Every structure is written in C-alpha cells, then in structure tokens.
Amino acid sequence: MRMIDRRLEIDSLATRRPGQSLFARLRYAAYKLVRAWQNRRVVNRLNELDDHQLFDMGLCRGDVQSVRTASFFTDAGLHLTIAARERARRHLRSGRMD
C-alpha cells in the first residue's frame, strides 16, 4: 500500500460521522419547513414591489415570478441572488455606464 492510499483511507475514516438521531432529523426537517415558509413570504412581498424597485435590487418581474412558480422547498434567496448577479455581470460586460 502506498502512502497516498493510506492517507485517503485515514481521511475518509475521519470524515465519517455517526448517524443523526431521530430528534435531530426531525428538528432539521422542521427548520427547513419554517425556512421555506419564510422565504415564500418574502417572495410574495417582493411581488408587491413595482418594477423600478425590483430593478434597483437587480431583479425583474420575471425572476420573482419564476421563484413563485418553483417548488415550495426551492431556495428562493439563492435563485434570486444568482439572477441579480448574472444581470449585473451582463450589464457590466456591455460597457454601459447608466
């Protein structure tokens, strides 16, 4: 056995954790449910803003609508952050200074 093989074996043993208890899994599921519900409330509030306010945040109405039609457990914040960053990147690449 080479040293690198032994190193990988040790690393894989060190990263294993014992299985979570039933209580920990239930707590995590409840946390995800509450978090998804809060995200859905925020997305609904974003939908109430006008187009200029959304544009100031780097979003458009289509971004908000796509998150509203997505699955309940979809991470809305991640989706909207990616959309805003992509829009900003395209804007900067176009060379416009407005």
mmCIF file with all atom_site columns, N, CA, C and O in Angstrom, residues 10 12 15 18 28 40 42 48 56 67 71 97-98:
data_model
loop_
_atom_site.group_PDB
_atom_site.id
_atom_site.type_symbol
_atom_site.label_atom_id
_atom_site.label_alt_id
_atom_site.label_comp_id
_atom_site.label_asym_id
_atom_site.label_entity_id
_atom_site.label_seq_id
_atom_site.pdbx_PDB_ins_code
_atom_site.Cartn_x
_atom_site.Cartn_y
_atom_site.Cartn_z
_atom_site.occupancy
_atom_site.B_iso_or_equiv
_atom_site.pdbx_formal_charge
_atom_site.auth_seq_id
_atom_site.auth_comp_id
_atom_site.auth_asym_id
_atom_site.auth_atom_id
_atom_site.pdbx_PDB_model_num
ATOM 1  N N  . ILE A 1 10 ? -7.338  7.179  5.781   1.00 0.00 ? 10 ILE A N  1
ATOM 2  C CA . ILE A 1 10 ? -7.431  7.889  7.065   1.00 0.00 ? 10 ILE A CA 1
ATOM 3  C C  . ILE A 1 10 ? -8.377  9.070  6.950   1.00 0.00 ? 10 ILE A C  1
ATOM 4  O O  . ILE A 1 10 ? -9.203  9.301  7.836   1.00 0.00 ? 10 ILE A O  1
ATOM 5  N N  . SER A 1 12 ? -10.898 9.443  4.883   1.00 0.00 ? 12 SER A N  1
ATOM 6  C CA . SER A 1 12 ? -12.282 9.008  4.754   1.00 0.00 ? 12 SER A CA 1
ATOM 7  C C  . SER A 1 12 ? -12.833 8.529  6.088   1.00 0.00 ? 12 SER A C  1
ATOM 8  O O  . SER A 1 12 ? -14.000 8.729  6.399   1.00 0.00 ? 12 SER A O  1
ATOM 9  N N  . THR A 1 15 ? -13.715 11.665 8.269   1.00 0.00 ? 15 THR A N  1
ATOM 10 C CA . THR A 1 15 ? -14.853 12.492 7.888   1.00 0.00 ? 15 THR A CA 1
ATOM 11 C C  . THR A 1 15 ? -16.188 11.814 8.162   1.00 0.00 ? 15 THR A C  1
ATOM 12 O O  . THR A 1 15 ? -17.223 12.458 8.092   1.00 0.00 ? 15 THR A O  1
ATOM 13 N N  . PRO A 1 18 ? -21.185 9.758  13.030  1.00 0.00 ? 18 PRO A N  1
ATOM 14 C CA . PRO A 1 18 ? -22.268 8.828  13.353  1.00 0.00 ? 18 PRO A CA 1
ATOM 15 C C  . PRO A 1 18 ? -23.601 9.378  12.853  1.00 0.00 ? 18 PRO A C  1
ATOM 16 O O  . PRO A 1 18 ? -23.769 10.590 12.690  1.00 0.00 ? 18 PRO A O  1
ATOM 17 N N  . TYR A 1 28 ? -34.255 19.257 12.111  1.00 0.00 ? 28 TYR A N  1
ATOM 18 C CA . TYR A 1 28 ? -33.757 19.804 10.859  1.00 0.00 ? 28 TYR A CA 1
ATOM 19 C C  . TYR A 1 28 ? -34.878 19.922 9.824   1.00 0.00 ? 28 TYR A C  1
ATOM 20 O O  . TYR A 1 28 ? -34.958 20.905 9.098   1.00 0.00 ? 28 TYR A O  1
ATOM 21 N N  . ARG A 1 40 ? -41.016 31.975 1.237   1.00 0.00 ? 40 ARG A N  1
ATOM 22 C CA . ARG A 1 40 ? -42.211 32.171 0.420   1.00 0.00 ? 40 ARG A CA 1
ATOM 23 C C  . ARG A 1 40 ? -42.893 33.493 0.771   1.00 0.00 ? 40 ARG A C  1
ATOM 24 O O  . ARG A 1 40 ? -43.369 34.203 -0.113  1.00 0.00 ? 40 ARG A O  1
ATOM 25 N N  . VAL A 1 42 ? -41.383 36.214 1.886   1.00 0.00 ? 42 VAL A N  1
ATOM 26 C CA . VAL A 1 42 ? -40.535 37.280 1.352   1.00 0.00 ? 42 VAL A CA 1
ATOM 27 C C  . VAL A 1 42 ? -40.735 37.414 -0.155  1.00 0.00 ? 42 VAL A C  1
ATOM 28 O O  . VAL A 1 42 ? -40.819 38.529 -0.685  1.00 0.00 ? 42 VAL A O  1
ATOM 29 N N  . GLU A 1 48 ? -45.043 42.375 -4.564  1.00 0.00 ? 48 GLU A N  1
ATOM 30 C CA . GLU A 1 48 ? -45.832 43.592 -4.370  1.00 0.00 ? 48 GLU A CA 1
ATOM 31 C C  . GLU A 1 48 ? -45.081 44.856 -4.795  1.00 0.00 ? 48 GLU A C  1
ATOM 32 O O  . GLU A 1 48 ? -45.695 45.901 -4.976  1.00 0.00 ? 48 GLU A O  1
ATOM 33 N N  . ASP A 1 56 ? -33.871 48.220 -8.953  1.00 0.00 ? 56 ASP A N  1
ATOM 34 C CA . ASP A 1 56 ? -32.847 48.728 -8.041  1.00 0.00 ? 56 ASP A CA 1
ATOM 35 C C  . ASP A 1 56 ? -32.138 47.601 -7.300  1.00 0.00 ? 56 ASP A C  1
ATOM 36 O O  . ASP A 1 56 ? -30.974 47.730 -6.923  1.00 0.00 ? 56 ASP A O  1
ATOM 37 N N  . VAL A 1 67 ? -39.586 32.251 -9.341  1.00 0.00 ? 67 VAL A N  1
ATOM 38 C CA . VAL A 1 67 ? -39.428 31.699 -7.995  1.00 0.00 ? 67 VAL A CA 1
ATOM 39 C C  . VAL A 1 67 ? -40.792 31.338 -7.411  1.00 0.00 ? 67 VAL A C  1
ATOM 40 O O  . VAL A 1 67 ? -40.944 30.326 -6.731  1.00 0.00 ? 67 VAL A O  1
ATOM 41 N N  . SER A 1 71 ? -40.870 25.038 -6.913  1.00 0.00 ? 71 SER A N  1
ATOM 42 C CA . SER A 1 71 ? -41.240 24.183 -5.792  1.00 0.00 ? 71 SER A CA 1
ATOM 43 C C  . SER A 1 71 ? -41.195 24.967 -4.480  1.00 0.00 ? 71 SER A C  1
ATOM 44 O O  . SER A 1 71 ? -40.418 25.922 -4.328  1.00 0.00 ? 71 SER A O  1
ATOM 45 N N  . MET A 1 97 ? -22.707 52.714 -18.813 1.00 0.00 ? 97 MET A N  1
ATOM 46 C CA . MET A 1 97 ? -22.445 53.362 -17.538 1.00 0.00 ? 97 MET A CA 1
ATOM 47 C C  . MET A 1 97 ? -23.669 54.120 -17.053 1.00 0.00 ? 97 MET A C  1
ATOM 48 O O  . MET A 1 97 ? -23.583 55.286 -16.699 1.00 0.00 ? 97 MET A O  1
ATOM 49 N N  . ASP A 1 98 ? -24.837 53.487 -17.032 1.00 0.00 ? 98 ASP A N  1
ATOM 50 C CA . ASP A 1 98 ? -26.029 54.170 -16.540 1.00 0.00 ? 98 ASP A CA 1
ATOM 51 C C  . ASP A 1 98 ? -26.524 53.595 -15.255 1.00 0.00 ? 98 ASP A C  1
ATOM 52 O O  . ASP A 1 98 ? -26.142 52.651 -14.739 1.00 0.00 ? 98 ASP A O  1
#
